[in-house]
Coordinates of C-alpha atoms in Angstrom, one line a residue:
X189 CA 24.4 145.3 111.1
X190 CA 25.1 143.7 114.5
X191 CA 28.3 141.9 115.6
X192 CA 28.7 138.3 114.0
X193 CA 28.9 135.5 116.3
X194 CA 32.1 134.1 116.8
X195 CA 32.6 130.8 115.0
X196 CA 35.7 128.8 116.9
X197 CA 36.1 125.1 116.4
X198 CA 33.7 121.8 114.5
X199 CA 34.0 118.9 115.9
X200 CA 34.7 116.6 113.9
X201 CA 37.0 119.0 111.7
X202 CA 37.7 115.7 109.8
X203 CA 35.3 112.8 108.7
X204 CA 36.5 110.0 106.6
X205 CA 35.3 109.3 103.2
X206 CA 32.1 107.0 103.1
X207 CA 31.4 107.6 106.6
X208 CA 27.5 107.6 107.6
X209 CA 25.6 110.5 108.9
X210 CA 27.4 113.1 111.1
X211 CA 26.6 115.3 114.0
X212 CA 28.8 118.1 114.3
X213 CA 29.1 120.4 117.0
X214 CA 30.0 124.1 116.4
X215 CA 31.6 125.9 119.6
X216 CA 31.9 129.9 119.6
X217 CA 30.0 132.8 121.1
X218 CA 26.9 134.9 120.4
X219 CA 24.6 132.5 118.9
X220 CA 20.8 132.4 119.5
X221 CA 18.2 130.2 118.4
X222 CA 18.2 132.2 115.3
X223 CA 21.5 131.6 114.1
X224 CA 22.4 129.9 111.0
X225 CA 25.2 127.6 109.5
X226 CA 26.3 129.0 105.9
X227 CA 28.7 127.2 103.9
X228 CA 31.3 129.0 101.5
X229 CA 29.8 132.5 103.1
X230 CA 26.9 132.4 100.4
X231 CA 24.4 129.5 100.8
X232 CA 22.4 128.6 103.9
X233 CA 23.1 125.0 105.5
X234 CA 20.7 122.9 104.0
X235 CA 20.2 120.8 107.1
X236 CA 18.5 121.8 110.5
X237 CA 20.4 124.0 112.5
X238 CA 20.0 123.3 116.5
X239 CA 20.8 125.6 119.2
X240 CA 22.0 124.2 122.6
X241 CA 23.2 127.3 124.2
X242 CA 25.6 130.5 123.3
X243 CA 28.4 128.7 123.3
X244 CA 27.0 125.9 121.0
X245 CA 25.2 124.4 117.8
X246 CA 25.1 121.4 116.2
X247 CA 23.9 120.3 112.9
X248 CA 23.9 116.6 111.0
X249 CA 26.0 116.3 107.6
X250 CA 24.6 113.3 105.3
X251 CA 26.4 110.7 104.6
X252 CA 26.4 111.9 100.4
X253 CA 29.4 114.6 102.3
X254 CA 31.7 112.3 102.6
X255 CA 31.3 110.3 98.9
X256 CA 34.6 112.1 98.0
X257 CA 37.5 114.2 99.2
X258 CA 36.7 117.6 100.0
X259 CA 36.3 121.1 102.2
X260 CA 33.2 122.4 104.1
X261 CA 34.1 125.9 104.9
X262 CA 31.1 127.3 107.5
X263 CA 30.2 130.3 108.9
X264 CA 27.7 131.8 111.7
X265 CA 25.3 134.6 111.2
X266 CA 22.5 135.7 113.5
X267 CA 19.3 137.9 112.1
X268 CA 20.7 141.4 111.0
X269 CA 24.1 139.9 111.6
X270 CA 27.7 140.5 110.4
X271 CA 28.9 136.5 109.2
X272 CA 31.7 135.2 111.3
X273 CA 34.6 133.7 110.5
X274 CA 35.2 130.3 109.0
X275 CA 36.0 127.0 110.3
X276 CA 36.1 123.9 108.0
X277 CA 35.1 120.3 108.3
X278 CA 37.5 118.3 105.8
X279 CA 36.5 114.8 103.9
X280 CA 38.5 112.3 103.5
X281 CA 42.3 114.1 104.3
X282 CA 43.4 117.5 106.3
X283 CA 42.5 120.6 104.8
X284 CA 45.6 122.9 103.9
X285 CA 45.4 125.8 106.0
X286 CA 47.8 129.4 105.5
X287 CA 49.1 130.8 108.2
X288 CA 51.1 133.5 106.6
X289 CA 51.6 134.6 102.8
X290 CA 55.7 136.9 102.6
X291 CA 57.4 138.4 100.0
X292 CA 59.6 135.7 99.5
X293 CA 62.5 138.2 99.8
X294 CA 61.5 140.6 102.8
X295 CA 60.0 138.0 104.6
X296 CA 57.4 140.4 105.5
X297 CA 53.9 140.4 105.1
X298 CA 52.3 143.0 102.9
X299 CA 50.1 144.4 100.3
X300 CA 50.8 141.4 97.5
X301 CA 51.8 142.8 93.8
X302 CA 51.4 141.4 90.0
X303 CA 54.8 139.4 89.3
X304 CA 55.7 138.7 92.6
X305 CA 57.3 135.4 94.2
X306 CA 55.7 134.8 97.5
X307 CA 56.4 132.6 100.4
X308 CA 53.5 130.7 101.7
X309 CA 53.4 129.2 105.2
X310 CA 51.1 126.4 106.6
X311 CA 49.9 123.0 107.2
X312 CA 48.8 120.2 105.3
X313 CA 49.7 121.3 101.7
X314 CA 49.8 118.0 100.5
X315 CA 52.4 116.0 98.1
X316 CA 54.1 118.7 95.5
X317 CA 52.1 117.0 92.7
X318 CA 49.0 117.7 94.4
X319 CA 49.1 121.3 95.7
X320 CA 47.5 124.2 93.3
X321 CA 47.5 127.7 94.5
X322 CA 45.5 130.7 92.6
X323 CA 46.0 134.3 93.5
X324 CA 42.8 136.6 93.1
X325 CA 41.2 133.8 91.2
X326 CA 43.9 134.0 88.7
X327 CA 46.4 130.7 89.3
X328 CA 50.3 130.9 90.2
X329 CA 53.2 129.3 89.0
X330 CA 54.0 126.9 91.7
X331 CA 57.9 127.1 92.4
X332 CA 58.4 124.9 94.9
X333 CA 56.3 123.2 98.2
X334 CA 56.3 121.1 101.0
X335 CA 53.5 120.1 103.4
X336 CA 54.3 123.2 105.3
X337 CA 55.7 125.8 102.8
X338 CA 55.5 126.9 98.9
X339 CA 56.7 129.4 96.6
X340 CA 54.3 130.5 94.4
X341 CA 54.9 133.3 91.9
X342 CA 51.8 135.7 91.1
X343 CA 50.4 136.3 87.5
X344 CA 51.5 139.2 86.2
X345 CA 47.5 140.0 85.5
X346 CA 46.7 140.5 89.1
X347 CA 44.5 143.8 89.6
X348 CA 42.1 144.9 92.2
X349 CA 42.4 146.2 95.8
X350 CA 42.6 142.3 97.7
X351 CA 43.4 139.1 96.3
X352 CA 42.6 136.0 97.9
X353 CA 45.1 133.8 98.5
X354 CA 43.9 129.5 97.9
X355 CA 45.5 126.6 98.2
X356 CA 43.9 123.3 96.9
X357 CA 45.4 120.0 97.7
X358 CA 43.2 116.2 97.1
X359 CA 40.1 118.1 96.7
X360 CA 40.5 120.0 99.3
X361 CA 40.7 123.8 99.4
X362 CA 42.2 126.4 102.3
X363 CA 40.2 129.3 104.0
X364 CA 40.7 132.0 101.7
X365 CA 43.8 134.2 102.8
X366 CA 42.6 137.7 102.0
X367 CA 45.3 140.4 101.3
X368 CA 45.5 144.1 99.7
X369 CA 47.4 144.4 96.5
X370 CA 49.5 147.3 94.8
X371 CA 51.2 147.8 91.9
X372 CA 54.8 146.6 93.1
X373 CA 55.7 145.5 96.2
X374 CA 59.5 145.8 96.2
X375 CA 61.3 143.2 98.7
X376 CA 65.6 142.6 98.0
X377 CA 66.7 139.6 99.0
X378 CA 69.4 138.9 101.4
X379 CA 72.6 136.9 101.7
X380 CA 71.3 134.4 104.4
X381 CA 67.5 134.6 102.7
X382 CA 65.8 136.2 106.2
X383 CA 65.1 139.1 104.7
X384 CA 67.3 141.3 107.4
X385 CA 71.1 141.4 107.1
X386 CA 73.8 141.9 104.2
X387 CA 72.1 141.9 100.6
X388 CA 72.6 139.3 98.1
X389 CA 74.8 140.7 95.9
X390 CA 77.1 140.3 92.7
X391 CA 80.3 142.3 92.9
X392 CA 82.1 144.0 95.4
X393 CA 80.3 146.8 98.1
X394 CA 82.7 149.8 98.4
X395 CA 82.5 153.3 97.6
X396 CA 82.3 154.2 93.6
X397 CA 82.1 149.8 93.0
X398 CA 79.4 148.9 90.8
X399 CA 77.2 146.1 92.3
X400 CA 73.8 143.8 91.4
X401 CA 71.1 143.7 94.0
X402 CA 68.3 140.9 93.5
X403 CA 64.6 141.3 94.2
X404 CA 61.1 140.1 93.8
X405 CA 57.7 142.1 93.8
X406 CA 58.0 144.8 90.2
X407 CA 56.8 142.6 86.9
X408 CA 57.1 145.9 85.1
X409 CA 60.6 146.4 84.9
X410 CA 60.8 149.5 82.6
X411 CA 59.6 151.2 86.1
X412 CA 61.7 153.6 86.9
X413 CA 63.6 152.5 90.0
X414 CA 65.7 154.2 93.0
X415 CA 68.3 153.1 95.2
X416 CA 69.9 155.0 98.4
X417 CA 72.4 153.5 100.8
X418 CA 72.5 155.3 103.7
X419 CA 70.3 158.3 102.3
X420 CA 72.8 158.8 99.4
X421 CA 71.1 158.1 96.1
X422 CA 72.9 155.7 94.2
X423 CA 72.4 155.6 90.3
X424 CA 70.2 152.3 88.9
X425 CA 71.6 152.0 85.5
X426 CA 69.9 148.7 85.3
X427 CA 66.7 146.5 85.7
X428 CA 66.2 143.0 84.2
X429 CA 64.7 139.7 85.1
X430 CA 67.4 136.9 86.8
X431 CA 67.6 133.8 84.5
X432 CA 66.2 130.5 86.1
X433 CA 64.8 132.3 88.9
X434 CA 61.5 132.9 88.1
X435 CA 59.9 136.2 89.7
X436 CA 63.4 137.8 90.8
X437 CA 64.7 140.9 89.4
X438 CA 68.1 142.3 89.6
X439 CA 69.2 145.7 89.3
X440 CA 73.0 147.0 88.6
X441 CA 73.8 150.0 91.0
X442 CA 76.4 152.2 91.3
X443 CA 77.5 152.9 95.1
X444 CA 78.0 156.8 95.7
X445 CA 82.4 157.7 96.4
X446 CA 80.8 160.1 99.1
X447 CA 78.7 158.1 101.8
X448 CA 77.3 159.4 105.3
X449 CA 78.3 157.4 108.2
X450 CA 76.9 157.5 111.3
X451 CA 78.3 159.1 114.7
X452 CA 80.5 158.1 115.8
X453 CA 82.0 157.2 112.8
X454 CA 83.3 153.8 112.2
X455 CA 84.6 152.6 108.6
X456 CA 82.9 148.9 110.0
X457 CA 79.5 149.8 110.5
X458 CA 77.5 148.1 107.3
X459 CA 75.3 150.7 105.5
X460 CA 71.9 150.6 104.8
X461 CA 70.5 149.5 101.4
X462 CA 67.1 150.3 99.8
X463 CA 65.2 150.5 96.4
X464 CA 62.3 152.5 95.9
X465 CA 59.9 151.8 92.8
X466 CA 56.6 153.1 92.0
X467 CA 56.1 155.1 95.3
X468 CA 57.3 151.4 97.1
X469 CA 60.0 151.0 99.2
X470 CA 61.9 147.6 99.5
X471 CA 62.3 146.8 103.3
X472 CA 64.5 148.7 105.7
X473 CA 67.5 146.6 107.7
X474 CA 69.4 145.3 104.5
X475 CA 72.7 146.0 104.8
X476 CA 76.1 146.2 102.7
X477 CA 79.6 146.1 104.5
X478 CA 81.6 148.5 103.3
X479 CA 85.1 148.4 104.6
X480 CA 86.1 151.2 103.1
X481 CA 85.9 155.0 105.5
X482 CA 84.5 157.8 103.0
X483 CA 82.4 160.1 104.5
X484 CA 80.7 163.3 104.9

């Protein structure tokens, strides 16, 4: 296959309900005379497709698009073509559209996992009520949302390589949001919820002190999980679910007497946290301040 044309902009991206026939224009690159509209990727635009150069087509949407609410996701593909990306003409309200999908603790984004709570960022999401978000076709448990943010957590069901990530608001439904997915995706969460810093934590950090860390991304919690703060391994003699905080785990650790420090040494530099489960690894700058100096 060729290279797809590139697909950049519709305007209108937004037609109000009931309007009367529409001309669009579609700006981008690499079209011909050849080149067709698809909508959803799959089905060829049912209306005439004219070329005016390149850099531009335009087509004419019915006025029977615009009876309800809803989301017209096209796409460009020339003869022997690769499709191009998506741009979306909305009916009747703004289309929600993701800009970045986080493990809600790491901040980070990542291979998504069965179980996991994940941060969604955006516009246009809609009124709480409204907003419906599936994961690999499969829905999650909305936690929480505003028109720019949610927390969704993922159904522990979720298999496959990708998942697409939809949100669905008054009819109208995102660009899909395609990510890889593994079996856990560890992320700990941290005091000030950035995902960088001092861990959240129950108990006191120092040297022998038993403490809880709290994380999203592992459903199966009968996993067998590892800790390490600054290389030492530090026994997991626990791993259970948080209660009212749907997607979290939290695991009790034991802090090694003997921990390296590095050089020069200074009893006030934090140490460096991390879990491992699965062959995972939770993210790397989570910290724990521990005041008191024993080292090897």
């Amino acid at each position: 296959l060729t290279a797809a044309p590139q697909l950049t902009s519709a305007n209108p991206s937004f037609v109000p309900l009931l309007s009367d026939d529409t001309t669009v224009t579609f700006t981008g690159s690499g079209f011909t005379p050849q080149t067709q509209l698809l909508l959803n990727g799959l089905t060829v635009w049912g209306s005439p497709v004219v070329y005016i150069d390149s850099q531009t087509l335009q087509t004419t949407m019915s006025y029977l698009s615009f009876i309800v609410p809803g989301s017209y996701q096209f796409s460009a593909v020339n003869p022997q073509s690769d499709i191009s990306g998506t741009v979306t003409v909305s009916v009747g309200g703004a289309t929600p559209v993701v800009s970045k999908v986080v493990n809600a603790a790491s901040q980070l984004t990542g291979p998504l996992a069965p179980g996991e709570l994940i941060q969604i960022n955006g516009t246009n999401f809609g009124p709480a009520g409204q907003l419906s978000v599936t994961v690999g076709g499969i829905g999650a448990t909305l936690i929480s949302s505003s028109d720019t943010q949610a927390l969704a957590l993922t159904s522990p069901q979720l298999s496959g390589a990708t998942a697409d990530v939809v949100l669905s608001t008054s009819g109208l439904t995102s660009v899909p949001s395609t990510l890889p997915l593994a079996p856990t995706a560890p992320g700990l969460f941290t005091a000030d919820m950035s995902g960088k810093g001092p861990a959240l934590i129950q108990g006191t950090a120092s040297p022998g002190s038993t403490i809880t860390l709290f994380g999203t991304g592992v459903a199966d919690l009968t996993q067998p999980f590892t800790a390490s703060i600054n290389g030492a391994a530090a026994q997991v003699t626990s791993a259970s679910t948080v209660v009212n905080q749907p997607g979290w785990f939290q695991l009790t650790v034991t802090i090694p007497t003997v921990i390296p420090r590095p050089v020069p040494r200074s009893h006030s530099s934090p140490a460096v946290v991390t879990i491992s489960v699965a062959g995972r690894s939770s993210q790397s700058g989570v910290t724990l301040a521990l005041n008191e100096e024993v080292t090897q």
